[in-house]
Coordinates of C-alpha atoms in Angstrom, one line a residue:
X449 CA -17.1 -8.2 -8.4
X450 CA -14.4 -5.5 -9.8
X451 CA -13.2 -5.1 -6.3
X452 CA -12.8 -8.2 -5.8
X453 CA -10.8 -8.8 -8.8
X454 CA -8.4 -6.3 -7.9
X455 CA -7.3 -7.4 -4.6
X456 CA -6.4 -10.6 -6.7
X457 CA -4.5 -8.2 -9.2
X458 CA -0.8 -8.5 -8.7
X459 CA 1.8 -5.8 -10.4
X460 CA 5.2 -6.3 -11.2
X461 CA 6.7 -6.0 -7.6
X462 CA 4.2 -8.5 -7.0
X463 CA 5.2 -11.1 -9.3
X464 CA 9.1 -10.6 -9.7
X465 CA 9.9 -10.1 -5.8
X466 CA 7.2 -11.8 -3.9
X467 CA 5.7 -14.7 -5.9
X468 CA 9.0 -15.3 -7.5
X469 CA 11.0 -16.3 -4.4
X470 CA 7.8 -17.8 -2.9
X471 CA 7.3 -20.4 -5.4
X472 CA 11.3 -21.1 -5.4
X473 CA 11.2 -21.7 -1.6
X474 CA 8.1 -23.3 -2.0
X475 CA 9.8 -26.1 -4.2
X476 CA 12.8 -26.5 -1.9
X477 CA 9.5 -28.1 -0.2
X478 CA 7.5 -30.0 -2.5
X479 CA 10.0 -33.3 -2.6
X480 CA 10.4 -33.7 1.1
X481 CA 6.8 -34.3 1.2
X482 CA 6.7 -37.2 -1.2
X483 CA 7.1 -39.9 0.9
X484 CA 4.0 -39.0 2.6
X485 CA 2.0 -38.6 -0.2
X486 CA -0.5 -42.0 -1.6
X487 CA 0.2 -40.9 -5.1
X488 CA -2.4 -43.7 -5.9
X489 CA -4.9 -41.7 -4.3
X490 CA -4.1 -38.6 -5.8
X491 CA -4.3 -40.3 -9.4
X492 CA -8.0 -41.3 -8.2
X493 CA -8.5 -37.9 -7.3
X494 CA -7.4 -36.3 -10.7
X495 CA -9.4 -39.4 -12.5
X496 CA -12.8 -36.9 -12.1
X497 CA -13.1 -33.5 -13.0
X498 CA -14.6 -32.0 -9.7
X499 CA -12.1 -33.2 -7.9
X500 CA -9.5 -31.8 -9.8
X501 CA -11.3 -28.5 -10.0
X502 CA -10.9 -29.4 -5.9
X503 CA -7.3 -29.8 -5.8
X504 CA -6.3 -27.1 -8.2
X505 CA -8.1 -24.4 -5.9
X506 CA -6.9 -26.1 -2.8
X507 CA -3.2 -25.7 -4.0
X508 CA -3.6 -22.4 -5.2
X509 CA -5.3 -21.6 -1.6
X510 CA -2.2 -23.2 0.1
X511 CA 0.1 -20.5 -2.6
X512 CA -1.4 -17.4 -1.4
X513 CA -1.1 -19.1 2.4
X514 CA 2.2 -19.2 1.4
X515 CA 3.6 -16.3 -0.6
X516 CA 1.7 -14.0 2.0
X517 CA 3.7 -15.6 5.3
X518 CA 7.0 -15.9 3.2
X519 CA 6.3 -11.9 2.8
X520 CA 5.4 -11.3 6.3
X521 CA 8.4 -13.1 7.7
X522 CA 11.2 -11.5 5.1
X523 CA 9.3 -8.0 5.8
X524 CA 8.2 -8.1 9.8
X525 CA 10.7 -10.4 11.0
X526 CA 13.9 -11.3 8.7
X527 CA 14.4 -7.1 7.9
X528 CA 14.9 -5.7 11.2
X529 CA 16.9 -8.5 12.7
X530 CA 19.1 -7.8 9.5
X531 CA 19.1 -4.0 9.1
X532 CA 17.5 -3.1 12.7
X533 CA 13.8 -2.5 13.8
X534 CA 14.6 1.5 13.1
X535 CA 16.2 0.6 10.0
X536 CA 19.5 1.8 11.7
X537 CA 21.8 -0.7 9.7
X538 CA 20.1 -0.7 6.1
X539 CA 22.5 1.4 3.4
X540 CA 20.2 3.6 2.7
X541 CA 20.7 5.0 6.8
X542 CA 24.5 4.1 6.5
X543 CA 25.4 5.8 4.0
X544 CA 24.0 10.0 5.4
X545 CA 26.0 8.9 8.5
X546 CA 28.8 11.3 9.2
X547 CA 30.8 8.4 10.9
X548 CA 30.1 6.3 7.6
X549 CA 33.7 5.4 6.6
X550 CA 32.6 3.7 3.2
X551 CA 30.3 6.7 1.5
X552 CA 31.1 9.3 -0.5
X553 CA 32.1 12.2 1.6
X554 CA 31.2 14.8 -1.0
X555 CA 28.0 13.2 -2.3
X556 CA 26.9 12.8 1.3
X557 CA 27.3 16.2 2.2
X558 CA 25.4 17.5 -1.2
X559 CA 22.5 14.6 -0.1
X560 CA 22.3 16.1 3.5
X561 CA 21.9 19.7 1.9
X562 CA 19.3 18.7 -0.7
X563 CA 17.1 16.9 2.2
X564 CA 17.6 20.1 4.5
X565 CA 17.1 22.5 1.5
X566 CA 13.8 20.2 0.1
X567 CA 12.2 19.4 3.4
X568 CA 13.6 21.6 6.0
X569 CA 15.1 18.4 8.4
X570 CA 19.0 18.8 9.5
X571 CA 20.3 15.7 9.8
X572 CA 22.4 15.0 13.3
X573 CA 25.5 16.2 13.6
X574 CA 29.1 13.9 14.6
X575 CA 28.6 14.7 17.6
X576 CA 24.8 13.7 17.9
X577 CA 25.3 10.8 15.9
X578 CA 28.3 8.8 18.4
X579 CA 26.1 11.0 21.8
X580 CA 22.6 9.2 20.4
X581 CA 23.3 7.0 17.8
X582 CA 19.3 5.6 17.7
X583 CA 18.2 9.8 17.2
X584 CA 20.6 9.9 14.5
X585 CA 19.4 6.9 13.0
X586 CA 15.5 7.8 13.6
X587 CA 16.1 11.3 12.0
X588 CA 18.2 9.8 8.9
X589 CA 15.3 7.0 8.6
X590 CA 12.2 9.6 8.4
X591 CA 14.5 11.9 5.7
X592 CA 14.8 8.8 3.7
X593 CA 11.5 7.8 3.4
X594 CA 10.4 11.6 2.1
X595 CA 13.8 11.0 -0.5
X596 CA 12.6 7.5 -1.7
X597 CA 8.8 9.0 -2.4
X598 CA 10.9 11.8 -4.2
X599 CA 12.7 9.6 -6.5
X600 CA 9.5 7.4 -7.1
X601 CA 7.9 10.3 -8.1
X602 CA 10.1 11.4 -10.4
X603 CA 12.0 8.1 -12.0
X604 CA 9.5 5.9 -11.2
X605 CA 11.3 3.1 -13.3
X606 CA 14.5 3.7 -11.4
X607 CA 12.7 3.3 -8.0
X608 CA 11.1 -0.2 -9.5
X609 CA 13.8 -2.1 -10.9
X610 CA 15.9 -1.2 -7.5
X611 CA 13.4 -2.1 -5.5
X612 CA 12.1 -5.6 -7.2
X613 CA 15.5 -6.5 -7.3
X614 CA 16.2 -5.9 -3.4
X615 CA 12.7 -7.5 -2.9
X616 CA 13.3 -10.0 -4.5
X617 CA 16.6 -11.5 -2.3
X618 CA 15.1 -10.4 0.6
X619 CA 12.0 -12.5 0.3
X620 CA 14.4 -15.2 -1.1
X621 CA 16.2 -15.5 2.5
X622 CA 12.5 -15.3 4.3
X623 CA 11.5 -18.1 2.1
X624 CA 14.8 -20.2 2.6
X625 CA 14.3 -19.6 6.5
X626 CA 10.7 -20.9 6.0
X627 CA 11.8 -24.4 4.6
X628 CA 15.0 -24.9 6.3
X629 CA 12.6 -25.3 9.3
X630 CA 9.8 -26.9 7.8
X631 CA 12.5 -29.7 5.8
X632 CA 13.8 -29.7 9.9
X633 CA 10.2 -31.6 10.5
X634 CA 9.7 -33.4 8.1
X635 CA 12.9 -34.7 7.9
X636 CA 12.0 -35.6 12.0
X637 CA 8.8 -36.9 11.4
X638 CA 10.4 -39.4 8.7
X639 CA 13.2 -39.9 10.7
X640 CA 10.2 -40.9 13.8
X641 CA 8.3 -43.1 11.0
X642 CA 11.4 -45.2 9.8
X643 CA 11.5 -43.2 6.4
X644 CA 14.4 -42.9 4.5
X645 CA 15.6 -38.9 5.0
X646 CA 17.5 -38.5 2.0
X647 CA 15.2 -35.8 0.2
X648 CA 14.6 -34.0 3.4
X649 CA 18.0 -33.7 4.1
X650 CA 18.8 -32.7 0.4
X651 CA 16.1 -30.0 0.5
X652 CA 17.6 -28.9 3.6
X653 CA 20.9 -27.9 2.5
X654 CA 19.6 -26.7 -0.3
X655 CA 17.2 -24.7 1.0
X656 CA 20.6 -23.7 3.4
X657 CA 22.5 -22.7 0.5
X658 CA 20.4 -20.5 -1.3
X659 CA 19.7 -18.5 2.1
X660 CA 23.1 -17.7 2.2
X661 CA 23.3 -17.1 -1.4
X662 CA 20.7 -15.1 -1.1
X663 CA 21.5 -12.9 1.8
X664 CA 25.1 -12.2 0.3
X665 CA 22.7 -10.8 -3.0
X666 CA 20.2 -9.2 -0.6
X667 CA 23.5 -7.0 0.9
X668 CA 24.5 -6.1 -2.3
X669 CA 21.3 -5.3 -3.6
X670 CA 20.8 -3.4 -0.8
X671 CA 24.0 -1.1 -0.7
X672 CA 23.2 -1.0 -5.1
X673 CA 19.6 0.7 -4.3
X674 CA 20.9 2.9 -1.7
X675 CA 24.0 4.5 -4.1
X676 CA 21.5 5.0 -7.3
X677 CA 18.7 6.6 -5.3
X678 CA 21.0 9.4 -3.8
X679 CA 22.7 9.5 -6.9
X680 CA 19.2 9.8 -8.4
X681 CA 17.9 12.4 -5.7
X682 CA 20.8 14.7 -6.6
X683 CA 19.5 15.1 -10.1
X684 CA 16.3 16.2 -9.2

């Protein structure tokens, strides 16, 4: 019974970046589907107790359906076509690459000691990097990961609150894709049955809007994390 309690358990990174942004795109949702709702049915259904008990756990089913495909699409799908499958375009790769015009020269070259001096990898040279960009990438990628378990290790809070808040916008553009498409059929299917397709279309564009509000913050975020945990690696 304990075990089974704990794969319901959520944390913090749980709650603030993945059932946060699922229950926003969620309700970019919920008013599209009205007109095909009996709402005098669903007042029948709410009139007895077991029923209700029913519905409750039916749309609580549908959430977890929900939050765990929203994360599966921002994580699996969304991520690499925006940072690359290797993870070749995410700041955190960007910014140890000698050709990287927009880091700090001087921190970068302190960050490349540190990971050679703490885990014996030397990171691709210029010449490597523009020869086999992908290698470069790969190598950069690996040394990162051994950096961020570093840094969560040793300012665990840090590590959190930078990556919730990238989590977070991420999963917010995952979601947004989700109901762009799903307010596309509805808003077809009312279209087919004569329905007025006001609220799909509404939901729509809002659902439009926040995705690209949302991967402007996601960038950001994104670019945030990667300058304080370098920043933070360097004080260990």
């Amino acid at each position: 019974m304990t075990s089974k309690l704990n794969l319901l358990s959520l944390d913090k990174y749980d709650m603030e970046a993945v059932v946060a942004p699922a229950m926003l795109s969620l309700i970019l949702i919920i008013p599209s589907v009205e007109v095909f709702i009996d709402f005098a049915l669903v007042k029948d259904v709410f009139r007895e107790i077991p029923s209700t008990v029913l519905a409750v756990v039916a749309m609580l089913i549908v959430f977890v359906v929900w939050r765990n495909i929203v994360r599966i699409v921002s994580k699996s799908i969304f991520e690499p076509i925006m940072f690359g499958r290797n993870s070749e375009r995410l700041p955190t790769t960007l910014f140890l690459l000698k050709e990287n015009s927009d880091g700090d020269n001087l921190l970068v070259e302190k960050v490349r000691e540190k990971i050679k001096a703490d885990f014996g990898i030397t990171l691709k040279s210029v010449t490597t990097e523009c020869q086999n960009p992908l290698q470069a990438s790969s190598c950069i990628a690996s040394a990162v990961k051994l950096v961020k378990k570093s840094v969560q290790n040793n300012n665990p809070e840090m590590y959190k609150r930078r990556n919730i808040r990238y989590g977070f916008w991420r999963n917010m553009i995952g979601g947004c894709l989700i109901s762009f498409g799903v307010n596309i059929v509805l808003m077809v299917i009312a279209y087919l049955n004569s329905y007025s397709v006001y609220l799909e279309l509404t939901c729509l564009l809002c659902a439009l809007a926040l995705g690209i509000f949302s991967y402007i913050c996601c960038n950001k975020a994104a670019k945030d994390y990667a300058n304080e945990l370098f920043e933070t690696y360097l004080t260990l």
